[in-house]
Amino acid sequence: MNQNNELDKENFNIWLIEDNLHFRRTINGLINHTPGMKCTNAFETCEEAISKLQTEFPPEVILLDIGLPGMTGIEGIEKFKMLSPSTHILILTIYDDNEKVFDALCAGASGYLLKDSSPDKIIGAIEEVLSGGAPMSMQIAHKVLEIFSNLKPKKNDYGLTDREKEILKFMVTGLTKQQIADQLYLSFHTVNTHLKNIYVKLHVNTKSGAITKAFKENLI
Amino acid sequence: MNQNNELDKENFNIWLIEDNLHFRRTINGLINHTPGMKCTNAFETCEEAISKLQTEFPPEVILLDIGLPGMTGIEGIEKFKMLSPSTHILILTIYDDNEKVFDALCAGASGYLLKDSSPDKIIGAIEEVLSGGAPMSMQIAHKVLEIFSNLKPKKNDYGLTDREKEILKFMVTGLTKQQIADQLYLSFHTVNTHLKNIYVKLHVNTKSGAITKAFKENLI
DNA sequence: ATGACAATCGCACGTTCGTGGTATATTCGA
DNA sequence: TCGAATATACCACGAACGTGCGATTGTCAT
């Protein structure tokens, strides 16, 4: 164990989860014909892989399809990441809709490949994951940045003044009017007035409404 | 204009914004020695580039440094995107901290390269951007996915029951207890009790606090 | 079948909020 | 220099909230 010759040989264990038999065999063969990699397990479902995790050491990389029968790949990612956080999960799927991509990456996937990727790309992606990268198909990378740019609406601040924004921030922390007044060395009445003005500008009439709007429209 | 021979020749205009003279010259030369690309302008600051945009047609791609004197690259991205939404902005910088990466991509950058990228990679990235991709250095891609996985804490739901989560959702919409009761065909007292229990579980004691927590911890 | 939990309903009391007013000082651009 | 906007402050009253006590019903696993 001390003389770890696995690392010297760079013989990495890779698991494959893919319900399509043909594709499973193809990828399996591809990996096993690559020096330094070994596909030690190939499953049809996440459930099988998870039960195997109880008895075997986790692999360095799991190649995972998303559209699986039974447990969906997204749920699978979360499970795997719980059972073996250091295992890299590389998505290999036909799905490229924003929702799936977003969910998979949020769940902790280390990369996302589309199934039209060439064998070279797939092997390259595994290597990239092993060296700390985050391989993505071109389309996926594009989608990822798209998601980012939609992440910050940051549009109109409804004409809130600086003071009003400041008070809004305090509101969000859950303070009462009196507590906000104390924090800012103001009179209760002043804070009260500011709140009234904020409500008008945000078209709400409760603290709750103001807070919800603040979060949804990135006013804070 | 109809016989658009620019596209046939694939002669793409590229602008460069970079305050380091040496680097600017290097990249400039690199681009101009690549068939199909032309670095038609090289600036030291975003301000210069923006004023040029008033009189010249925007380029297909802008290579942009982030650590600039005057207007920061992030602000620059927003300005460029406003003036010419179709122009791709490719970040080329030494900065790789999460904050900068996140802000740049949210602002609308189409790619993010680190300055230690090889000339090949830089040219390749420009080509990738032009063909609808989103090139990123390996480290950046990794950070991007890291940001994603931190995006959804989605951890403990504080043991809220289904009913409590449902009521929490209504709370977020700004309804009063009585209104929530009406919506769910419940007594005011029932809703009141649920709120009390929610407060205990979330460790808050106001609607505002519950809503804030709901947003911050993705309970909704 | 017994206990734990969830969901429902009730009352009372003090606190906080939302809203209708009014009013003054300061700042700042037209 | 003269409004307009902003920040500040005050009062009063009904509505809504937060919290202390209850209680009954059903489910579900031990």
Coordinates of C-alpha atoms (C1' of nucleotides) in Angstrom, one line a residue:
Chain A
M1 CA 0.0 0.0 0.0
N2 CA 2.9 2.3 0.8
Q3 CA 4.6 1.6 -2.5
N4 CA 1.7 2.8 -4.5
N5 CA 2.4 1.5 -7.9
E6 CA -1.0 2.3 -9.2
L7 CA -0.2 6.0 -9.4
D8 CA 3.1 5.2 -11.0
K9 CA 1.4 3.3 -13.7
E10 CA -1.4 5.8 -13.8
N11 CA -3.9 3.0 -14.0
F12 CA -7.2 4.7 -13.3
N13 CA -10.4 3.0 -12.6
I14 CA -13.4 4.1 -14.5
W15 CA -17.0 3.0 -14.2
L16 CA -19.6 3.4 -16.9
I17 CA -23.3 3.8 -16.4
E18 CA -25.3 3.6 -19.6
D19 CA -28.4 1.7 -20.4
N20 CA -27.7 1.4 -24.1
L21 CA -25.9 -1.9 -24.6
H22 CA -24.2 -1.0 -27.8
F23 CA -22.9 2.3 -26.5
R24 CA -21.9 0.7 -23.3
R25 CA -19.8 -1.9 -25.1
T26 CA -18.3 0.7 -27.4
I27 CA -17.2 3.0 -24.6
N28 CA -16.0 0.1 -22.5
G29 CA -13.8 -1.1 -25.3
L30 CA -12.6 2.4 -26.0
I31 CA -11.5 2.9 -22.4
N32 CA -9.9 -0.5 -22.0
H33 CA -7.8 0.1 -25.1
T34 CA -6.4 3.2 -23.7
P35 CA -3.2 2.8 -21.7
G36 CA -3.5 3.9 -18.1
M37 CA -7.3 3.5 -18.0
K38 CA -9.5 0.6 -17.1
C39 CA -13.2 0.3 -17.2
T40 CA -13.7 -1.9 -14.2
N41 CA -17.5 -1.8 -14.1
A42 CA -20.2 -1.1 -16.5
F43 CA -23.8 -0.8 -15.3
E44 CA -27.2 -0.2 -16.8
T45 CA -28.6 1.8 -13.9
C46 CA -27.4 4.0 -11.1
E47 CA -28.9 1.7 -8.5
E48 CA -26.5 -1.1 -9.5
A49 CA -23.5 1.2 -9.3
I50 CA -24.5 2.5 -5.9
S51 CA -24.9 -1.0 -4.5
K52 CA -21.5 -1.9 -5.9
L53 CA -20.0 1.1 -4.1
Q54 CA -20.9 -0.6 -0.8
T55 CA -18.4 -3.4 -1.5
E56 CA -15.8 -2.0 -3.9
F57 CA -13.5 1.0 -3.8
P58 CA -14.9 3.9 -5.7
P59 CA -13.4 4.6 -9.2
E60 CA -11.6 7.8 -10.1
V61 CA -14.2 8.6 -12.7
I62 CA -17.7 7.7 -13.5
L63 CA -19.0 8.1 -17.0
L64 CA -22.7 8.7 -16.5
D65 CA -25.7 8.9 -18.9
I66 CA -28.5 11.1 -17.7
G67 CA -31.5 9.6 -19.3
L68 CA -31.6 6.4 -17.4
P69 CA -34.5 4.1 -16.3
G70 CA -35.1 4.2 -12.6
M71 CA -33.1 6.7 -10.7
T72 CA -32.4 9.7 -12.9
G73 CA -28.8 10.6 -13.6
I74 CA -29.1 13.9 -11.7
E75 CA -30.2 12.0 -8.5
G76 CA -27.4 9.6 -9.2
I77 CA -24.8 12.4 -9.2
E78 CA -25.9 13.6 -5.8
K79 CA -25.8 10.0 -4.4
F80 CA -22.4 9.3 -5.8
K81 CA -21.0 12.6 -4.5
M82 CA -22.3 11.8 -1.1
L83 CA -20.8 8.3 -1.1
S84 CA -17.5 9.2 -2.7
P85 CA -16.9 13.0 -3.0
S86 CA -13.5 12.6 -4.7
T87 CA -14.9 10.6 -7.6
H88 CA -15.3 12.7 -10.7
I89 CA -18.5 12.4 -12.5
L90 CA -18.5 13.0 -16.2
I91 CA -21.8 13.3 -17.9
L92 CA -22.1 11.6 -21.3
T93 CA -25.6 12.1 -22.7
I94 CA -27.7 13.2 -25.6
Y95 CA -29.6 15.8 -23.6
D96 CA -28.5 19.4 -24.0
D97 CA -31.4 21.3 -22.6
N98 CA -30.6 24.1 -20.2
E99 CA -32.5 22.5 -17.4
K100 CA -30.6 19.2 -17.5
V101 CA -27.3 20.9 -17.9
F102 CA -27.9 23.2 -15.1
D103 CA -29.2 20.5 -12.7
A104 CA -26.3 18.2 -13.5
L105 CA -23.7 20.8 -12.9
C106 CA -25.3 22.0 -9.8
A107 CA -25.4 18.5 -8.5
G108 CA -21.7 18.3 -8.8
A109 CA -20.7 16.9 -12.2
S110 CA -17.1 17.5 -13.2
G111 CA -17.8 17.7 -16.9
Y112 CA -20.5 17.3 -19.5
L113 CA -20.1 15.7 -22.9
L114 CA -22.6 15.1 -25.6
K115 CA -22.8 11.7 -27.1
D116 CA -21.8 12.9 -30.5
S117 CA -18.3 13.4 -29.2
S118 CA -15.6 11.5 -30.9
P119 CA -13.7 8.8 -29.1
D120 CA -10.7 11.1 -29.0
K121 CA -12.7 13.7 -27.2
I122 CA -14.1 11.3 -24.7
I123 CA -10.7 9.9 -23.8
G124 CA -9.3 13.5 -23.7
A125 CA -12.1 14.5 -21.4
I126 CA -11.4 11.7 -19.0
E127 CA -7.8 12.8 -18.9
E128 CA -8.8 16.4 -18.4
V129 CA -11.0 15.5 -15.5
L130 CA -8.2 13.5 -14.0
S131 CA -5.9 16.5 -14.2
G132 CA -8.4 18.8 -12.5
G133 CA -10.2 20.2 -15.5
A134 CA -13.8 20.4 -16.4
P135 CA -14.3 19.2 -20.0
M136 CA -17.5 20.3 -21.8
S137 CA -18.7 20.0 -25.3
M138 CA -18.6 23.2 -27.1
Q139 CA -22.4 23.5 -27.1
I140 CA -22.5 22.8 -23.4
A141 CA -19.9 25.4 -22.6
H142 CA -21.9 27.9 -24.6
K143 CA -25.1 27.0 -22.7
V144 CA -23.2 27.3 -19.4
L145 CA -22.2 30.9 -20.2
E146 CA -25.7 31.6 -21.4
I147 CA -27.0 30.5 -18.0
F148 CA -24.5 32.8 -16.3
S149 CA -25.4 35.8 -18.3
N150 CA -29.1 35.3 -17.5
L151 CA -28.2 34.9 -13.9
K152 CA -27.9 38.6 -13.2
P153 CA -30.9 40.6 -14.3
K154 CA -29.7 43.6 -12.3
K155 CA -32.0 45.8 -14.2
N156 CA -34.1 48.6 -12.8
D157 CA -33.7 49.4 -9.1
Y158 CA -37.2 51.0 -9.2
G159 CA -35.6 54.4 -8.5
L160 CA -34.8 53.5 -4.9
T161 CA -32.5 56.0 -3.3
D162 CA -29.3 55.0 -1.6
R163 CA -30.8 55.3 1.8
E164 CA -33.8 53.3 0.8
K165 CA -31.6 50.5 -0.6
E166 CA -29.6 50.6 2.7
I167 CA -32.8 50.2 4.7
L168 CA -34.0 47.5 2.4
K169 CA -30.9 45.5 3.2
F170 CA -31.5 45.8 6.8
M171 CA -35.1 44.7 6.3
V172 CA -33.9 41.6 4.6
T173 CA -32.0 40.6 7.7
G174 CA -35.3 40.4 9.5
L175 CA -35.0 43.5 11.7
T176 CA -38.1 45.4 12.8
K177 CA -38.5 49.0 12.0
Q178 CA -37.4 50.0 15.5
Q179 CA -34.3 47.8 15.2
I180 CA -33.4 49.3 11.9
A181 CA -33.8 52.8 13.4
D182 CA -31.4 51.8 16.2
Q183 CA -28.9 50.4 13.8
L184 CA -28.8 53.6 11.7
Y185 CA -29.3 56.0 14.6
L186 CA -32.5 57.2 13.2
S187 CA -36.0 57.8 14.6
F188 CA -38.5 55.1 14.2
H189 CA -40.6 57.5 12.3
T190 CA -37.9 58.1 9.7
V191 CA -37.6 54.4 9.1
N192 CA -41.3 54.2 8.9
T193 CA -41.4 56.9 6.3
H194 CA -38.7 55.3 4.2
L195 CA -40.5 52.0 4.3
K196 CA -43.6 53.7 3.1
N197 CA -41.7 55.2 0.2
I198 CA -40.0 51.8 -0.6
Y199 CA -43.4 50.1 -0.7
V200 CA -44.7 52.7 -3.2
K201 CA -41.7 52.3 -5.4
L202 CA -41.8 48.5 -5.4
H203 CA -45.6 48.3 -5.7
V204 CA -45.9 46.3 -2.5
N205 CA -47.5 46.9 0.8
T206 CA -45.8 44.6 3.2
K207 CA -42.3 43.9 4.4
S208 CA -42.6 40.4 3.1
G209 CA -43.5 41.7 -0.4
A210 CA -40.6 44.1 -0.4
I211 CA -38.2 41.3 0.7
T212 CA -39.5 38.9 -1.9
K213 CA -39.1 41.5 -4.6
A214 CA -35.7 42.4 -3.4
F215 CA -34.5 38.8 -3.9
K216 CA -36.3 38.2 -7.1
E217 CA -35.0 41.3 -8.8
N218 CA -31.5 41.4 -7.3
L219 CA -32.1 44.7 -5.6
I220 CA -29.9 43.8 -2.7
Chain B
M1 CA -22.8 44.5 -49.9
N2 CA -24.9 41.7 -51.4
Q3 CA -21.9 39.9 -52.6
N4 CA -20.4 39.6 -49.2
N5 CA -16.9 38.5 -49.8
E6 CA -15.8 39.1 -46.3
L7 CA -17.5 36.0 -45.2
D8 CA -16.2 34.0 -48.1
K9 CA -12.7 35.0 -47.2
E10 CA -13.6 34.5 -43.5
N11 CA -11.8 37.7 -42.8
F12 CA -12.8 38.5 -39.3
N13 CA -12.2 41.8 -37.5
I14 CA -10.8 41.5 -34.0
W15 CA -10.1 44.3 -31.5
L16 CA -7.6 44.0 -28.7
I17 CA -7.8 45.9 -25.4
E18 CA -4.7 45.4 -23.3
D19 CA -2.7 47.9 -21.4
N20 CA 0.6 46.0 -21.5
L21 CA 2.5 47.2 -24.6
H22 CA 4.5 44.0 -25.1
F23 CA 1.6 41.7 -24.8
R24 CA -0.5 43.9 -27.0
R25 CA 2.1 43.7 -29.8
T26 CA 2.5 40.0 -29.4
I27 CA -1.2 39.2 -29.7
N28 CA -1.6 41.7 -32.4
G29 CA 1.1 40.1 -34.5
L30 CA -0.2 36.6 -33.7
I31 CA -3.7 37.5 -35.0
N32 CA -2.5 39.3 -38.1
H33 CA -0.3 36.3 -39.0
T34 CA -3.4 34.1 -38.9
P35 CA -5.2 33.7 -42.2
G36 CA -8.8 35.0 -42.0
M37 CA -8.2 37.2 -38.9
K38 CA -7.2 40.8 -38.7
C39 CA -6.6 42.8 -35.6
T40 CA -8.0 46.1 -36.8
N41 CA -7.6 48.0 -33.6
A42 CA -5.6 47.7 -30.4
F43 CA -6.3 49.9 -27.4
E44 CA -5.0 50.4 -24.0
T45 CA -8.3 51.2 -22.3
C46 CA -12.0 50.4 -22.7
E47 CA -12.7 54.1 -23.0
E48 CA -10.8 54.3 -26.3
A49 CA -12.4 51.3 -27.7
I50 CA -15.9 52.6 -26.8
S51 CA -15.3 55.9 -28.5
K52 CA -14.1 54.1 -31.6
L53 CA -17.3 52.2 -31.6
Q54 CA -19.1 55.4 -32.3
T55 CA -17.5 55.8 -35.7
E56 CA -16.4 52.3 -36.8
F57 CA -18.3 49.1 -37.3
P58 CA -18.0 46.8 -34.3
P59 CA -15.6 43.9 -34.7
E60 CA -16.6 40.2 -34.5
V61 CA -14.5 39.6 -31.5
I62 CA -12.9 41.8 -28.8
L63 CA -10.0 40.3 -26.8
L64 CA -10.2 42.0 -23.5
D65 CA -8.0 42.2 -20.5
I66 CA -9.7 42.7 -17.2
G67 CA -7.2 44.5 -15.0
L68 CA -7.2 47.7 -16.9
P69 CA -6.6 51.3 -15.7
G70 CA -9.7 53.4 -15.8
M71 CA -12.9 51.5 -16.6
T72 CA -12.6 48.0 -15.4
G73 CA -13.0 45.2 -17.9
I74 CA -16.2 44.0 -16.3
E75 CA -17.8 47.4 -16.8
G76 CA -16.4 47.4 -20.3
I77 CA -18.1 44.1 -21.1
E78 CA -21.5 45.6 -20.2
K79 CA -20.9 48.7 -22.3
F80 CA -19.7 46.7 -25.3
K81 CA -22.7 44.4 -25.1
M82 CA -25.0 47.3 -24.9
L83 CA -23.4 49.0 -27.9
S84 CA -22.9 45.9 -30.0
P85 CA -24.7 42.8 -28.7
S86 CA -23.4 40.5 -31.4
T87 CA -19.8 41.2 -30.7
H88 CA -18.2 38.3 -28.9
I89 CA -16.0 39.3 -25.9
L90 CA -13.2 37.0 -25.1
I91 CA -11.5 37.6 -21.8
L92 CA -7.7 37.3 -21.8
T93 CA -6.3 38.0 -18.4
I94 CA -4.2 36.8 -15.5
Y95 CA -7.0 37.0 -13.0
D96 CA -8.6 33.7 -12.1
D97 CA -10.4 34.5 -8.8
N98 CA -13.9 33.3 -8.6
E99 CA -15.3 36.8 -8.2
K100 CA -13.8 38.2 -11.4
V101 CA -14.7 35.1 -13.4
F102 CA -18.2 35.1 -12.1
D103 CA -18.7 38.8 -12.8
A104 CA -17.2 38.7 -16.3
L105 CA -19.3 35.8 -17.4
C106 CA -22.5 37.3 -15.9
A107 CA -21.7 40.5 -17.8
G108 CA -21.8 38.6 -21.0
A109 CA -18.3 37.4 -21.9
S110 CA -18.2 34.6 -24.5
G111 CA -15.1 33.0 -23.2
Y112 CA -12.3 33.3 -20.6
L113 CA -8.7 32.6 -21.2
L114 CA -5.8 32.9 -18.9
K115 CA -2.7 34.7 -20.2
D116 CA -0.5 31.7 -19.9
S117 CA -2.4 30.2 -22.8
S118 CA -0.3 29.3 -25.8
P119 CA -0.6 31.2 -29.0
D120 CA -2.3 28.1 -30.5
K121 CA -4.9 28.1 -27.7
I122 CA -5.6 31.8 -28.2
I123 CA -6.2 31.5 -31.9
G124 CA -8.2 28.3 -31.3
A125 CA -10.3 30.1 -28.8
I126 CA -11.1 32.9 -31.3
E127 CA -12.1 30.4 -33.8
E128 CA -14.2 28.6 -31.3
V129 CA -16.0 31.8 -30.3
L130 CA -16.7 32.6 -34.0
S131 CA -18.3 29.2 -34.4
G132 CA -20.6 29.6 -31.5
G133 CA -18.5 28.0 -28.7
A134 CA -17.4 29.3 -25.4
P135 CA -13.7 28.6 -24.9
M136 CA -12.3 28.6 -21.4
S137 CA -9.0 27.7 -19.9
M138 CA -9.1 24.4 -18.0
Q139 CA -8.8 26.2 -14.7
I140 CA -11.6 28.6 -15.6
A141 CA -13.9 25.8 -16.7
H142 CA -13.2 24.1 -13.4
K143 CA -14.0 27.2 -11.4
V144 CA -17.2 27.7 -13.4
L145 CA -18.4 24.3 -12.5
E146 CA -17.4 25.0 -8.9
I147 CA -19.5 28.1 -8.9
F148 CA -22.4 26.0 -10.2
S149 CA -22.1 23.4 -7.6
N150 CA -22.1 26.0 -4.9
L151 CA -25.1 27.6 -6.4
K152 CA -27.5 25.1 -5.0
P153 CA -27.0 24.5 -1.4
K154 CA -30.2 22.6 -1.4
K155 CA -29.1 20.9 1.8
N156 CA -31.3 20.6 4.8
D157 CA -34.9 21.7 4.4
Y158 CA -34.9 22.1 8.2
G159 CA -37.4 19.3 8.5
L160 CA -40.2 21.3 7.1
T161 CA -43.2 19.2 6.2
D162 CA -44.9 19.3 2.8
R163 CA -47.7 21.4 4.2
E164 CA -45.2 23.8 5.8
K165 CA -43.3 24.2 2.6
E166 CA -46.5 24.8 0.8
I167 CA -47.4 27.6 3.2
L168 CA -43.9 29.0 3.0
K169 CA -44.4 29.4 -0.7
F170 CA -47.6 31.3 -0.2
M171 CA -45.9 33.4 2.4
V172 CA -43.2 34.4 -0.2
T173 CA -45.9 35.7 -2.5
G174 CA -46.7 38.3 0.2
L175 CA -50.0 37.0 1.4
T176 CA -51.3 37.6 4.9
K177 CA -52.1 34.7 7.1
Q178 CA -55.8 35.2 6.4
Q179 CA -55.2 35.2 2.7
I180 CA -53.2 32.0 2.9
A181 CA -55.9 30.4 4.9
D182 CA -58.5 31.4 2.2
Q183 CA -56.3 30.1 -0.6
L184 CA -55.9 26.7 1.1
Y185 CA -59.4 26.5 2.5
L186 CA -58.0 26.5 6.0
S187 CA -58.8 28.3 9.2
F188 CA -56.8 31.3 10.1
H189 CA -55.7 29.5 13.2
T190 CA -54.3 26.6 11.3
V191 CA -52.2 28.8 9.2
N192 CA -51.2 30.6 12.3
T193 CA -50.0 27.3 13.9
H194 CA -48.1 26.3 10.8
L195 CA -46.3 29.6 10.8
K196 CA -45.4 29.2 14.4
N197 CA -43.9 25.8 13.6
I198 CA -42.1 27.1 10.6
Y199 CA -40.5 29.8 12.6
V200 CA -39.3 27.3 15.2
K201 CA -37.8 25.1 12.5
L202 CA -36.1 27.9 10.7
H203 CA -35.0 29.7 13.9
V204 CA -36.7 32.9 12.9
N205 CA -39.5 34.8 14.5
T206 CA -41.0 36.9 11.7
K207 CA -42.4 36.4 8.2
S208 CA -39.6 38.5 6.9
G209 CA -37.0 36.3 8.5
A210 CA -38.7 33.1 7.1
I211 CA -38.8 34.5 3.6
T212 CA -35.2 35.6 3.7
K213 CA -34.1 32.2 4.8
A214 CA -36.3 30.6 2.2
F215 CA -34.5 32.5 -0.5
K216 CA -31.0 32.2 0.8
E217 CA -31.3 28.4 1.4
N218 CA -33.3 27.5 -1.6
L219 CA -36.2 26.2 0.4
I220 CA -38.8 27.3 -2.1
Chain C
dA1 C1' -51.8 -0.5 20.8
dT2 C1' -49.1 2.9 21.9
dG3 C1' -46.5 6.7 21.0
dA4 C1' -44.7 10.0 17.7
dC5 C1' -45.9 13.1 14.3
dA6 C1' -48.7 15.8 11.2
dA7 C1' -52.5 18.6 10.3
dT8 C1' -56.3 20.8 11.9
dC9 C1' -58.7 24.3 15.0
dG10 C1' -59.3 27.7 19.0
dC11 C1' -58.5 32.0 22.2
dA12 C1' -56.1 36.0 24.3
dC13 C1' -52.8 39.5 24.7
dG14 C1' -49.2 42.5 23.6
dT15 C1' -46.3 44.0 19.7
dT16 C1' -45.5 45.4 15.3
dC17 C1' -47.0 47.0 11.0
dG18 C1' -49.4 49.8 7.3
dT19 C1' -51.3 54.1 6.2
dG20 C1' -53.5 58.5 6.5
dG21 C1' -51.8 62.8 7.5
dT22 C1' -48.1 66.9 8.4
dA23 C1' -43.6 69.2 8.6
dT24 C1' -38.6 70.9 8.3
dA25 C1' -33.7 70.9 6.6
dT26 C1' -30.5 70.0 2.9
dT27 C1' -29.0 69.3 -1.6
dC28 C1' -28.8 70.1 -6.3
dG29 C1' -29.8 70.9 -11.0
dA30 C1' -32.4 74.1 -14.0
Chain D
dT1 C1' -32.7 81.4 -7.1
dC2 C1' -36.2 78.5 -7.0
dG3 C1' -38.5 74.2 -7.3
dA4 C1' -37.7 69.0 -7.0
dA5 C1' -35.9 65.4 -4.7
dT6 C1' -34.2 63.5 -0.5
dA7 C1' -33.7 62.6 4.3
dT8 C1' -35.4 63.6 8.5
dA9 C1' -39.2 63.6 12.1
dC10 C1' -43.9 63.2 14.3
dC11 C1' -48.9 61.4 15.4
dA12 C1' -52.9 58.2 15.5
dC13 C1' -55.5 54.2 14.6
dG14 C1' -57.0 49.9 12.8
dA15 C1' -55.0 45.7 10.8
dA16 C1' -51.8 42.1 11.0
dC17 C1' -48.5 39.7 13.5
dG18 C1' -46.0 36.7 17.2
dT19 C1' -46.7 33.9 21.1
dG20 C1' -48.4 31.9 25.1
dC21 C1' -51.7 28.4 26.2
dG22 C1' -54.7 24.8 24.8
dA23 C1' -57.4 20.8 21.8
dT24 C1' -58.9 16.9 18.3
dT25 C1' -58.1 13.9 14.5
dG26 C1' -55.6 10.8 11.5
dT27 C1' -51.5 8.2 10.1
dC28 C1' -47.9 5.1 10.6
dA29 C1' -44.2 2.5 12.3
dT30 C1' -42.7 0.1 16.4

